[in-house]
Coordinates of C-alpha atoms in Angstrom, one line a residue:
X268 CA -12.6 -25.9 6.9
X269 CA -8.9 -26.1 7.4
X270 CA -8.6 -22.4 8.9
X271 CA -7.4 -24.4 12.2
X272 CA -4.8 -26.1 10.7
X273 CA -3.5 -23.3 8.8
X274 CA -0.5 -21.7 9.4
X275 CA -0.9 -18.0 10.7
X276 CA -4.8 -18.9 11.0
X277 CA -4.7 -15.8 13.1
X278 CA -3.9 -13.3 9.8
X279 CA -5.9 -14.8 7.6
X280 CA -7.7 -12.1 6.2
X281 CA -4.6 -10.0 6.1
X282 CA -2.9 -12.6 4.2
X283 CA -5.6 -12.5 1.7
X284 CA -5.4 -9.3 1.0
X285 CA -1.6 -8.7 0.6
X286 CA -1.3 -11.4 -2.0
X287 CA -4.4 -9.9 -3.7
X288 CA -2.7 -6.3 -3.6
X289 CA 0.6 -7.8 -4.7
X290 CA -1.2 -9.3 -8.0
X291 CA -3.3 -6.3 -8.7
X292 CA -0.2 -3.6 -7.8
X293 CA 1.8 -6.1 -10.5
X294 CA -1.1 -6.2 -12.8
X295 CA -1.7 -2.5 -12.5
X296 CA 2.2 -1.8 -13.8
X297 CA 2.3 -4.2 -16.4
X298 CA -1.1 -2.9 -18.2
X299 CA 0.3 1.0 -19.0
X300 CA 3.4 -0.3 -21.4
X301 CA 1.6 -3.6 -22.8
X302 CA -1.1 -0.9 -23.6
X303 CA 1.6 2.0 -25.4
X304 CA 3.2 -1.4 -26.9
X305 CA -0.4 -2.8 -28.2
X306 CA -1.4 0.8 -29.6
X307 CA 2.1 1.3 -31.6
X308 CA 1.8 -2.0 -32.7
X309 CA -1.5 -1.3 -34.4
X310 CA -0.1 1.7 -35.5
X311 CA 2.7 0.2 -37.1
X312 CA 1.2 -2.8 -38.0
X313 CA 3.4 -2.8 -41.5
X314 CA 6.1 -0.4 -41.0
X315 CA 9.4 -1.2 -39.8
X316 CA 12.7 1.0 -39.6
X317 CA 15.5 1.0 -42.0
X318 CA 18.0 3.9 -41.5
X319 CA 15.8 5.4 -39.0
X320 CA 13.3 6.1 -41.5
X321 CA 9.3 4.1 -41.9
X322 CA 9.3 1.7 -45.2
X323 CA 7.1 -1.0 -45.6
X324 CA 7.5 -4.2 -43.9
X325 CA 8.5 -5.8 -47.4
X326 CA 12.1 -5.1 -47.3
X327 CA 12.0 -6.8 -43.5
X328 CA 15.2 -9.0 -45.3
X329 CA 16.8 -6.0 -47.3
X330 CA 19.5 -4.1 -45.0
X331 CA 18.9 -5.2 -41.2
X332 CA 15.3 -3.4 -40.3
X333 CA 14.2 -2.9 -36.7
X334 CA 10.8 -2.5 -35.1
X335 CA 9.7 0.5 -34.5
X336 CA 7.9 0.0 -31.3
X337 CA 11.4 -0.6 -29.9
X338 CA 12.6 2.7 -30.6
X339 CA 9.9 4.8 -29.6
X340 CA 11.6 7.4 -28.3
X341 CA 13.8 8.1 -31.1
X342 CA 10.6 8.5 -33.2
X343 CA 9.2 11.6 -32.2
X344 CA 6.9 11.8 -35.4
X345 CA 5.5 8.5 -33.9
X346 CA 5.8 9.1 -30.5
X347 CA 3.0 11.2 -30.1
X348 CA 0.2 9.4 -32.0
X349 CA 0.9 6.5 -29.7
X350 CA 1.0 8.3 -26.2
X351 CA -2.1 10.2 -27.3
X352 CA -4.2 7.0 -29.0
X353 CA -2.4 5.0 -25.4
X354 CA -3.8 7.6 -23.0
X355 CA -7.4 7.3 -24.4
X356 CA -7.1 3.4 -24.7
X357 CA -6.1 3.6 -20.8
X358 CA -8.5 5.9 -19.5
X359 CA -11.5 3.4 -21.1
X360 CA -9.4 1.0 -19.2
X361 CA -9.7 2.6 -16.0
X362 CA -13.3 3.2 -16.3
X363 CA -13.8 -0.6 -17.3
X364 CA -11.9 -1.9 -14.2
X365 CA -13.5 0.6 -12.0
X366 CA -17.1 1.6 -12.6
X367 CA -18.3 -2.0 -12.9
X368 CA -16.8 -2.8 -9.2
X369 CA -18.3 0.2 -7.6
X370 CA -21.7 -0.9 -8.9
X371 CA -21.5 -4.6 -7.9
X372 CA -19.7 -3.4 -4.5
X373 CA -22.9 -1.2 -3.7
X374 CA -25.0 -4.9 -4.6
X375 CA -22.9 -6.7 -2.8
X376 CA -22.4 -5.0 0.9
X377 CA -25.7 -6.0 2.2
X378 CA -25.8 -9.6 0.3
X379 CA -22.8 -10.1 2.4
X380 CA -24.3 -9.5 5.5
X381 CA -26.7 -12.2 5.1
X382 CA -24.4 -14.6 2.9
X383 CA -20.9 -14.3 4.3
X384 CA -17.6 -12.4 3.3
X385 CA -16.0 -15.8 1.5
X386 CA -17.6 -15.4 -1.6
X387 CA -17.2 -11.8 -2.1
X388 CA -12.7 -12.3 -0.9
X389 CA -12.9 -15.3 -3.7
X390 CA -14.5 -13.3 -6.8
X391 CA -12.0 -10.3 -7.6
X392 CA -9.2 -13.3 -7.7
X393 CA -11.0 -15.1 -10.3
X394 CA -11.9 -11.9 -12.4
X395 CA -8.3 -10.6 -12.3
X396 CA -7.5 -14.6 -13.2
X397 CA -9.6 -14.4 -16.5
X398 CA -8.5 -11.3 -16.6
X399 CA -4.8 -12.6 -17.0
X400 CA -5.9 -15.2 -19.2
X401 CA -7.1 -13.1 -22.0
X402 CA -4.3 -10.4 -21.9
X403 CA -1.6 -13.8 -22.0
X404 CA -4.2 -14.4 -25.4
X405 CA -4.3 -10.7 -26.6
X406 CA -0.2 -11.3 -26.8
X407 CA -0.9 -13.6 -29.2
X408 CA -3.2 -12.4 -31.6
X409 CA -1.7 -9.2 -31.9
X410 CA -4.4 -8.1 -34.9
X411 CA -7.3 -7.8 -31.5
X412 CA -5.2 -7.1 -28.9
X413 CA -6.4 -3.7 -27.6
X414 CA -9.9 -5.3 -28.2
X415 CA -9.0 -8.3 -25.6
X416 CA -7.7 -5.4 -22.9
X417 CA -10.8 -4.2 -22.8
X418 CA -12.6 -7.3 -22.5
X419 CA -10.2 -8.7 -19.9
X420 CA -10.4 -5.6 -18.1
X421 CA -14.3 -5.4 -18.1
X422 CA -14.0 -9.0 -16.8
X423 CA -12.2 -7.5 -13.9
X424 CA -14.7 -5.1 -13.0
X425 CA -17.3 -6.9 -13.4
X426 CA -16.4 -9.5 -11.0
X427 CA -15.5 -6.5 -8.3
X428 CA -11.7 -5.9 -8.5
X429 CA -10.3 -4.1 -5.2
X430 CA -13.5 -2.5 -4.5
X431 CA -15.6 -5.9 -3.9
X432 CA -12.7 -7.7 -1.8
X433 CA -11.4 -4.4 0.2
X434 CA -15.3 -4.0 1.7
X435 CA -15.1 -8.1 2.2
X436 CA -12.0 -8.2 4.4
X437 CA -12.6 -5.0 6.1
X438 CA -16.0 -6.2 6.9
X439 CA -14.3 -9.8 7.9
X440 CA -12.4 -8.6 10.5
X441 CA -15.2 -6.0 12.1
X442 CA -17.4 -9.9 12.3
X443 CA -14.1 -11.2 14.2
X444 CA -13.0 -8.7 16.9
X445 CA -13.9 -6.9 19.7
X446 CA -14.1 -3.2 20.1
X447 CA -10.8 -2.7 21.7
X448 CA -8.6 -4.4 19.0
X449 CA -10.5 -3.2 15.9
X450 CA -8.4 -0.2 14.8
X451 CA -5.2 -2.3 14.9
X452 CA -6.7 -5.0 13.4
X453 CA -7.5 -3.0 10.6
X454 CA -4.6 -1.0 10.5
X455 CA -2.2 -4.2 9.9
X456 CA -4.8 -4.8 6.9
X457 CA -4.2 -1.6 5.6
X458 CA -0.6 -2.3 6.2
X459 CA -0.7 -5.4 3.8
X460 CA -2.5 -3.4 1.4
X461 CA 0.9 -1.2 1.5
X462 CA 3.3 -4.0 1.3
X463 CA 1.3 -5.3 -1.5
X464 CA 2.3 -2.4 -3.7
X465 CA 5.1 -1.8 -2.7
X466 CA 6.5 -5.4 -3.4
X467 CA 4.0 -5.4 -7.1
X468 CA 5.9 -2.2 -7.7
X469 CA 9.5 -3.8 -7.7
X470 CA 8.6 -6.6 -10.1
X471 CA 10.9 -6.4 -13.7
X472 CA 8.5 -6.3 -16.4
X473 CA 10.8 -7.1 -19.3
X474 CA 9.0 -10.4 -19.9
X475 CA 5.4 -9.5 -19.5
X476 CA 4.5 -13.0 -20.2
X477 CA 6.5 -14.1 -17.2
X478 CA 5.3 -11.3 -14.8
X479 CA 1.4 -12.2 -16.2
X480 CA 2.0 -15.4 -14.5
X481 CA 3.4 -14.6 -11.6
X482 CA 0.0 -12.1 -11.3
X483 CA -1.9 -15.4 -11.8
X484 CA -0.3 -17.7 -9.1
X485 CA -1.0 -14.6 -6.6
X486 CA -4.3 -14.5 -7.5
X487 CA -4.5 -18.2 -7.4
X488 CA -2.8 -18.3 -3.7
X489 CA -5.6 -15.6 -2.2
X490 CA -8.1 -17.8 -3.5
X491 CA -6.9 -21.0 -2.6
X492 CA -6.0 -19.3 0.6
X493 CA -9.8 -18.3 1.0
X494 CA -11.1 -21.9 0.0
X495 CA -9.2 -24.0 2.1
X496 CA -8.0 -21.7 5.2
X497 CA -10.9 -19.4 6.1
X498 CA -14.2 -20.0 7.9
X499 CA -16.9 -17.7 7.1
X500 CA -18.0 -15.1 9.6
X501 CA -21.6 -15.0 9.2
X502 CA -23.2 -17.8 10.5
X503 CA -27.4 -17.0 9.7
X504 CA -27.2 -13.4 11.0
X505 CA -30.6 -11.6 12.0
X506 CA -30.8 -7.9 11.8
X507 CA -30.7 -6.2 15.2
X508 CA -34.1 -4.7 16.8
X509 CA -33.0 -1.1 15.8
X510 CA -33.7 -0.8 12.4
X511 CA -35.4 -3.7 12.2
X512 CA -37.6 -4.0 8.4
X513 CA -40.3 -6.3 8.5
X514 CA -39.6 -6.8 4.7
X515 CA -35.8 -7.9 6.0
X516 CA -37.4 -11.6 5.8
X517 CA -37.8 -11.4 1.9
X518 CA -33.9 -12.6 1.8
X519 CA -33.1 -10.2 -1.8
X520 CA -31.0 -11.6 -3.8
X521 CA -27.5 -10.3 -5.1
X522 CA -29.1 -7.5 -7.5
X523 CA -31.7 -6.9 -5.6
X524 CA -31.9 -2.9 -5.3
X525 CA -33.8 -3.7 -1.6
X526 CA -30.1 -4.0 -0.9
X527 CA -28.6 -0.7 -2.0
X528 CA -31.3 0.9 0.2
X529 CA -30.5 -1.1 2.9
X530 CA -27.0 0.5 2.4
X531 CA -27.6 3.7 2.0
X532 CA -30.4 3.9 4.8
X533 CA -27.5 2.3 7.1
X534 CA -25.7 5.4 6.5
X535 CA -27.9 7.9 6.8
X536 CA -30.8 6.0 9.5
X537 CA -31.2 7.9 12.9
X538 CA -28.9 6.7 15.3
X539 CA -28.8 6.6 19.4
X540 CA -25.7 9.1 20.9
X541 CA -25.5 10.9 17.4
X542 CA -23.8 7.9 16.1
X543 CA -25.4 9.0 12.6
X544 CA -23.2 11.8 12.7
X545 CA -19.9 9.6 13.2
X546 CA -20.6 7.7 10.3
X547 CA -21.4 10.8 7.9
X548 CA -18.3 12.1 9.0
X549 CA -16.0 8.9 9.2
X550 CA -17.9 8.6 5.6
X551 CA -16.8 11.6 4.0
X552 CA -13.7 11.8 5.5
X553 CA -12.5 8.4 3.9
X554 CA -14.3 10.1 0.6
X555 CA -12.1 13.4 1.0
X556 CA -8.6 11.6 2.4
X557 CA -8.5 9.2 -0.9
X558 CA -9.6 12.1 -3.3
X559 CA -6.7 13.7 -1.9
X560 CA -4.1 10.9 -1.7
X561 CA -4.9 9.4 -5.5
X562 CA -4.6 13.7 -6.5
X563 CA -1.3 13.8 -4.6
X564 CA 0.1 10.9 -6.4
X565 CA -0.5 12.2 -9.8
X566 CA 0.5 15.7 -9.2
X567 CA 4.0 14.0 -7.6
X568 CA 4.1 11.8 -11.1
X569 CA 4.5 15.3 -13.4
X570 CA 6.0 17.3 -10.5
X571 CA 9.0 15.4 -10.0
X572 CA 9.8 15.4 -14.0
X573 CA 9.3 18.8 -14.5
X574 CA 12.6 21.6 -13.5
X575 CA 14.3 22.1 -11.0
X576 CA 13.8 17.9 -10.0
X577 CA 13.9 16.7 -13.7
X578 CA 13.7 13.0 -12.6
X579 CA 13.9 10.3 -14.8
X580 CA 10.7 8.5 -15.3
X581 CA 11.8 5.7 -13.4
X582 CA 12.5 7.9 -10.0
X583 CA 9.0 8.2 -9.3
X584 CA 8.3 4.6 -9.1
X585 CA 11.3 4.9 -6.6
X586 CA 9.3 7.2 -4.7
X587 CA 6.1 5.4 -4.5
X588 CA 8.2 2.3 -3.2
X589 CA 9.6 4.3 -0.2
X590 CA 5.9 5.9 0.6
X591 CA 4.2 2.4 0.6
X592 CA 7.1 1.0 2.7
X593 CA 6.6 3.8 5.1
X594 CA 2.7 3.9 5.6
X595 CA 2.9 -0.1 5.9
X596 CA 5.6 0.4 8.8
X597 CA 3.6 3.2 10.3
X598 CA 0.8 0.9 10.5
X599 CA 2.6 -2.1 11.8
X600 CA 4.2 -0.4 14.2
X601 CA 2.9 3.3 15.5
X602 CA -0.7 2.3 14.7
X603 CA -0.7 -0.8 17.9
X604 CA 1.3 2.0 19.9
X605 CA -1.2 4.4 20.0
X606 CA -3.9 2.2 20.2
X607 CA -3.5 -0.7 22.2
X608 CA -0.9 0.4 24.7
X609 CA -1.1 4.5 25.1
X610 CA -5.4 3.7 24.4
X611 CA -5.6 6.4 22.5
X612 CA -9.2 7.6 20.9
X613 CA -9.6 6.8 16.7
X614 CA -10.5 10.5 16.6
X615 CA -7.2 11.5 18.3
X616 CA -5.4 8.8 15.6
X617 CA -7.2 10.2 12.9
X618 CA -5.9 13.6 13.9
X619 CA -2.5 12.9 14.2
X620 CA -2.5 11.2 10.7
X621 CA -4.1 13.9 9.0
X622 CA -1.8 16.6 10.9
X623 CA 1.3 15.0 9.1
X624 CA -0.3 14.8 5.7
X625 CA -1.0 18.8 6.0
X626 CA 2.7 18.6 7.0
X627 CA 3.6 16.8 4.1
X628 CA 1.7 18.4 1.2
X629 CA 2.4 21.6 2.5
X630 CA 6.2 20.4 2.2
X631 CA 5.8 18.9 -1.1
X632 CA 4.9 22.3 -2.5
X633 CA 7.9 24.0 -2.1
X634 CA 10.2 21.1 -2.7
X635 CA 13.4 22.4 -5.1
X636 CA 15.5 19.6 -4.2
X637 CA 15.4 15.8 -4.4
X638 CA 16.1 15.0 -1.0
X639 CA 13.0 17.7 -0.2
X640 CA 10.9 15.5 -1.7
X641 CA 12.1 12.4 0.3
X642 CA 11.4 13.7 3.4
X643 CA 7.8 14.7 2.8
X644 CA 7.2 11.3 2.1
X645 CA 9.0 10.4 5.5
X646 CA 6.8 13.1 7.0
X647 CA 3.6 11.4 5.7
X648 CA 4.1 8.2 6.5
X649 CA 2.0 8.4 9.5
X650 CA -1.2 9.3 7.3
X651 CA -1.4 6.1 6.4
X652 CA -3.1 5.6 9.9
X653 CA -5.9 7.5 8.7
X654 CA -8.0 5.3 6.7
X655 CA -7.5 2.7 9.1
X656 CA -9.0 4.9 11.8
X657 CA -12.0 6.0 10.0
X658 CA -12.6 2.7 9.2
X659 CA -12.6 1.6 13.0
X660 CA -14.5 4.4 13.9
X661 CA -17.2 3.6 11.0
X662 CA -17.5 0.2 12.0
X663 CA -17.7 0.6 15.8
X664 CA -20.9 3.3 15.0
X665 CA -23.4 0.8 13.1
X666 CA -24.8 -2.7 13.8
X667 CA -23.1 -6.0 13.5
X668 CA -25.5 -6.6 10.1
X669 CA -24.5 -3.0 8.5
X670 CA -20.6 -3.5 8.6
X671 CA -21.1 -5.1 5.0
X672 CA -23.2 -2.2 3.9
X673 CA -21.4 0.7 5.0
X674 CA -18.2 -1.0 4.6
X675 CA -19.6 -1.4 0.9
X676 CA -21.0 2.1 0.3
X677 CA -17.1 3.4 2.0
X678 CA -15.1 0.9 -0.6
X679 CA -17.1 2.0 -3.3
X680 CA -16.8 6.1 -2.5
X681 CA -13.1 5.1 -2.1
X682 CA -12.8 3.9 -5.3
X683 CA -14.8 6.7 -7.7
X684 CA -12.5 8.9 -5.4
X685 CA -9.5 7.8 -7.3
X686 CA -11.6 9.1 -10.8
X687 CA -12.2 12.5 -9.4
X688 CA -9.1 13.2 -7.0
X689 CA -7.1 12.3 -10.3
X690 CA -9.3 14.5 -13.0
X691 CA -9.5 17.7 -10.2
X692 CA -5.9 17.6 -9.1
X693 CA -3.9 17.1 -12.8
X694 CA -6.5 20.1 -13.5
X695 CA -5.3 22.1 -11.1
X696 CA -1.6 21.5 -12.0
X697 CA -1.8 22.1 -15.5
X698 CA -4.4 25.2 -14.9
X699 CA -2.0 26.8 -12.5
X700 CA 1.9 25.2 -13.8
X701 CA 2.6 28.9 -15.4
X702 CA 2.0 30.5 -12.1
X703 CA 3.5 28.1 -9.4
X704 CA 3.1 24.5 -9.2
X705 CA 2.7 24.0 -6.1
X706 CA -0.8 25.2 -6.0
X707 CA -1.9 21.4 -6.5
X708 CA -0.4 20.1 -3.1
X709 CA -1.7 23.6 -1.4
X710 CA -5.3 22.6 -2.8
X711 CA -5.1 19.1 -1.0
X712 CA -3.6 20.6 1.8
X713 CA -6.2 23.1 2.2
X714 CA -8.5 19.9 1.9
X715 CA -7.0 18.5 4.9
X716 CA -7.3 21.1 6.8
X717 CA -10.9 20.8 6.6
X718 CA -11.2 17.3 7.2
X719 CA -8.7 18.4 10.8
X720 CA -11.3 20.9 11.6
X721 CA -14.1 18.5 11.3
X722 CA -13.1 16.0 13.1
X723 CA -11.9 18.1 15.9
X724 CA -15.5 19.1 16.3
X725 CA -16.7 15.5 15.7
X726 CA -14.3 14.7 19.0
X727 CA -15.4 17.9 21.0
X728 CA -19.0 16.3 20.2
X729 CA -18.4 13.2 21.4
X730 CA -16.7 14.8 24.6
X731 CA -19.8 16.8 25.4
X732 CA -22.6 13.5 24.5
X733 CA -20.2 11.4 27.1
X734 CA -20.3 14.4 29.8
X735 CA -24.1 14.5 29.6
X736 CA -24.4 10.9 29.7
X737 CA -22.4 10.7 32.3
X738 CA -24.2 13.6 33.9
X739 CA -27.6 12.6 33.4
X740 CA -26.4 8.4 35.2
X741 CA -25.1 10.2 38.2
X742 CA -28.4 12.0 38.7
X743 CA -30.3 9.0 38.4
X744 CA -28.4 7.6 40.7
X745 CA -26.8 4.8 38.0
X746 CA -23.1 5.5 37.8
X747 CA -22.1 2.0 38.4
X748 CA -24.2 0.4 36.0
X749 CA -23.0 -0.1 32.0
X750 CA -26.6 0.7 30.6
X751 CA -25.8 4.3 30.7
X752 CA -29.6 6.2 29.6
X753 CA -29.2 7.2 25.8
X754 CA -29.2 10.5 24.2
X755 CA -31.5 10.2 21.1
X756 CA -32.0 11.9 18.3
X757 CA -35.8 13.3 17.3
X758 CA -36.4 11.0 14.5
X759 CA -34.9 7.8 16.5
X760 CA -37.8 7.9 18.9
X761 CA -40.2 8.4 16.0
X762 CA -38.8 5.4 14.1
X763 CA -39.2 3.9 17.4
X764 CA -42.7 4.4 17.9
X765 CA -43.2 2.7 13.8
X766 CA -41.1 -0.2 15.6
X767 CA -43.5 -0.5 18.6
X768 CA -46.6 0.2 16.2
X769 CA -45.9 -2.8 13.9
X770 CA -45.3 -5.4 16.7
X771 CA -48.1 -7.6 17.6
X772 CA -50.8 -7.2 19.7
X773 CA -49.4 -9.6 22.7
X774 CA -46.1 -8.5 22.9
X775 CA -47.5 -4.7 23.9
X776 CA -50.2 -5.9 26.3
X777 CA -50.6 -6.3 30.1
X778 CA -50.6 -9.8 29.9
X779 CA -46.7 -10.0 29.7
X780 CA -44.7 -11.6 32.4
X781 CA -41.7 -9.3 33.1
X782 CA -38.8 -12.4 34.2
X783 CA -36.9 -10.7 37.3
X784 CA -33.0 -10.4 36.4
X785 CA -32.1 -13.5 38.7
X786 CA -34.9 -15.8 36.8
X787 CA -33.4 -19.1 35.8
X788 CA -34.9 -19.0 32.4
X789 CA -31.9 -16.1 31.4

């Protein structure tokens, strides 16, 4: 391809997925008012105002009449129809977009492994394309608009969304780095992921037929950028010899449920050094820190516009620009701190991003005043290094041919976290808004503090498997060598004893020749 000739070939994946963010975080703020606007539309459909009153849309030339739908908030008789027919309208929405993409994400993790990432960064940009398409057609047959939302935005889930693309790039730059320079590899994705809503946050949405092609051309730039700049990563990968399936050979296709299992037994499979543990926890930790985040953010939303705050509706976007801005600096610049010059473990990271968001939503509770609330989000920005370390720490536990999967299974979790952590969290606000509201942002906090305590004992673990190893080389006399003897867990060796069982006769016999280390033929 042309990825050599490219300019920034270096960030190439990162460049993907900030315009992709950028279009979606655009697309994502334009769909809430075209929705309200489509609903009182349909309400209205021949009813205009004259004198502030309804009449029928027949005296449209008698005495200057006005929409309705423009004057919504001066209609309180209307207002509430719409915002309660809008609110159902967007939560089939949301359940279009997302339940669609965490199904074909769980298909498409291991199909990746075998096929490449390229395909799987390509598809959300053409399903948010289409997606584009139909809304810029919904606009003008008004009569089937809300009808064409929901098509364009099962469109968008079928063909992945964020879920799909988020588990190709992460799983892209896991195939392109070593160790070492993993965490702040994927903490500068991360940190496009943050730019990308912020700057799809800051868009004017007056013209929504303007702004709907501006979503298209980023679309179109991530996939062009894809197409013509990247090379793929998998090049004809086997599996490795732990784990291996004689059954692997079958090549399943993309809806092949072979794959699911594939995923799920690559996060739950006995591993050597308790490495199955890491990935649990790294796992449910991800699972836990977005339930959290996505809960936060919709607690904030009704927080901030309730007394003694009273924002305007507008303040919160405000907000959510500053946080973005800050987690995407964090990450750009605190992240390759800590871990390529001060070295720095991803559990220690991980615990230094999830001490500020206790900070923070512990904050955010009491918070009287606006400025309070400003510097909570200042105080959090650091736990936007979170994710990024759980990540690392996922991917640096499994295989080279599992990233897809687990990086699949992790996307997906991530993204039917944002269905619960909303539903539980604005449950626990309006349950408890009589007695103090800040038992929401407690809640999450109390959350986190799990999450700290876990993977404090997930780094103590580690300590002691590293001590032993290290323990058990120096009494064998092997503390210079790198192929330190293995602690393994009881069903490891058994799965190893099914591996040796199943391999042929020859390659377990005497007849062997064992090649000396200094043979020519290595």
């Amino acid at each position: 391809m042309l990825g050599k000739y490219c300019i920034l070939g270096a960030c190439l994946a990162e460049i993907v997925f900030f315009l992709y963010k950028t279009g979606e975080a655009m697309l994502d703020a334009i769909i809430r008012p075209f929705v309200i606007s489509a609903v009182c539309k349909d309400l209205t459909r021949d009813m205009v105002i004259v004198s502030h009153a309804w009449t029928p849309r027949q005296v449209l030339f008698m005495n200057g009449t006005l929409d309705p739908c423009e004057y919504l908030q001066e209609l309180p008789g209307l207002e509430g129809p719409v915002q309660t027919r809008a609110a159902t309208f967007l939560m089939f929405y949301r359940i279009l977009v997302n339940i669609p993409a965490v199904v074909l994400g769980l298909f498409c993790g291991a199909w990746s492994d075998r096929t490449g990432r390229k395909l799987p960064m390509m598809i959300p940009s053409i399903g948010s394309t289409l997606a584009v398409l139909l809304y810029m057609l919904g606009i003008v047959l008004e009569e089937h608009t809300l009808m064409i939302i929901m098509f364009g935005a099962l469109i968008q889930g079928i063909l992945g969304k964020s879920s799909v693309i988020t588990m190709a790039v992460n799983s892209y730059i896991s195939d392109t780095t070593f160790h070492e320079d993993r965490t702040r590899k994927l903490g500068k994705l991360l940190a496009m992921n943050f730019f990308g809503l912020f700057l799809g946050g800051l868009q004017d949405i007056s013209s929504l037929q303007v702004s709907l092609v501006v979503v298209s051309i980023f679309h179109a730039a991530s996939l062009l950028t894809v197409v013509l700049c990247m090379d793929e990563s998998i090049h004809d990968k086997l599996p490795s010899e732990e784990g291996f399936d004689p059954k692997y050979n079958t090549q399943p296709g993309l809806f092949s449920l072979q794959g699911v299992k594939e995923s799920v037994r690559s996060l739950v499979k006995p591993r050597e050094d308790g490495k199955r543990t890491i990935v649990l926890v790294a796992f449910v930790g991800m699972f836990l820190n977005q339930i959290c985040k996505v809960g936060e953010q919709d607690v904030t939303v009704l927080f901030v516009q309730k007394p003694p705050l009273s924002w305007e509706p507008s303040g919160y976007g405000y907000l959510s620009s500053v946080d973005y801005a800050g987690m995407g600096l964090c990450l750009l610049l605190l992240l390759p701190v800590l871990s390529t010059f001060l070295h720095i473990n991803d559990m220690v990271i991980v615990l230094i991003g999830l001490t500020c968001k206790l900070v923070r939503t512990v904050w955010a509770g009491f918070c009287t005043q606006t400025w309070m609330v400003y510097v909570s989000v200042v105080i959090g920005s650091a736990a936007g290094i979170i994710t990024s370390g759980l990540r690392s720490i996922l991917s640096k536990a499994v295989n080279e041919d599992e990233t897809g999967k687990v990086f699949a299974l992790a996307s997906s979790a991530e993204t039917a976290a944002k269905l619960i952590g909303s539903v539980v969290f604005v449950n626990i606000y309006a349950a408890t808004l009589d007695i103090w509201p800040g038992v929401a942002y407690i809640s999450a906090a109390m959350v986190t503090l799990v999450l700290i305590i876990l993977m404090v004992w997930l780094y103590k673990d580690q300590q002691l498997v590293s001590k032993y190893r290290f323990s058990s080389s120096w009494n064998n006399g092997a503390v210079a060598t790198t192929n330190f003897p293995t602690i393994r867990e009881p069903e490891q060796e058994e799965t190893d004893r099914e591996f040796e069982s199943l391999l042929p006769l020859s390659a377990s016999s005497a007849s062997l020749i064992a090649l000396p280390a200094t043979s020519p033929c290595e």
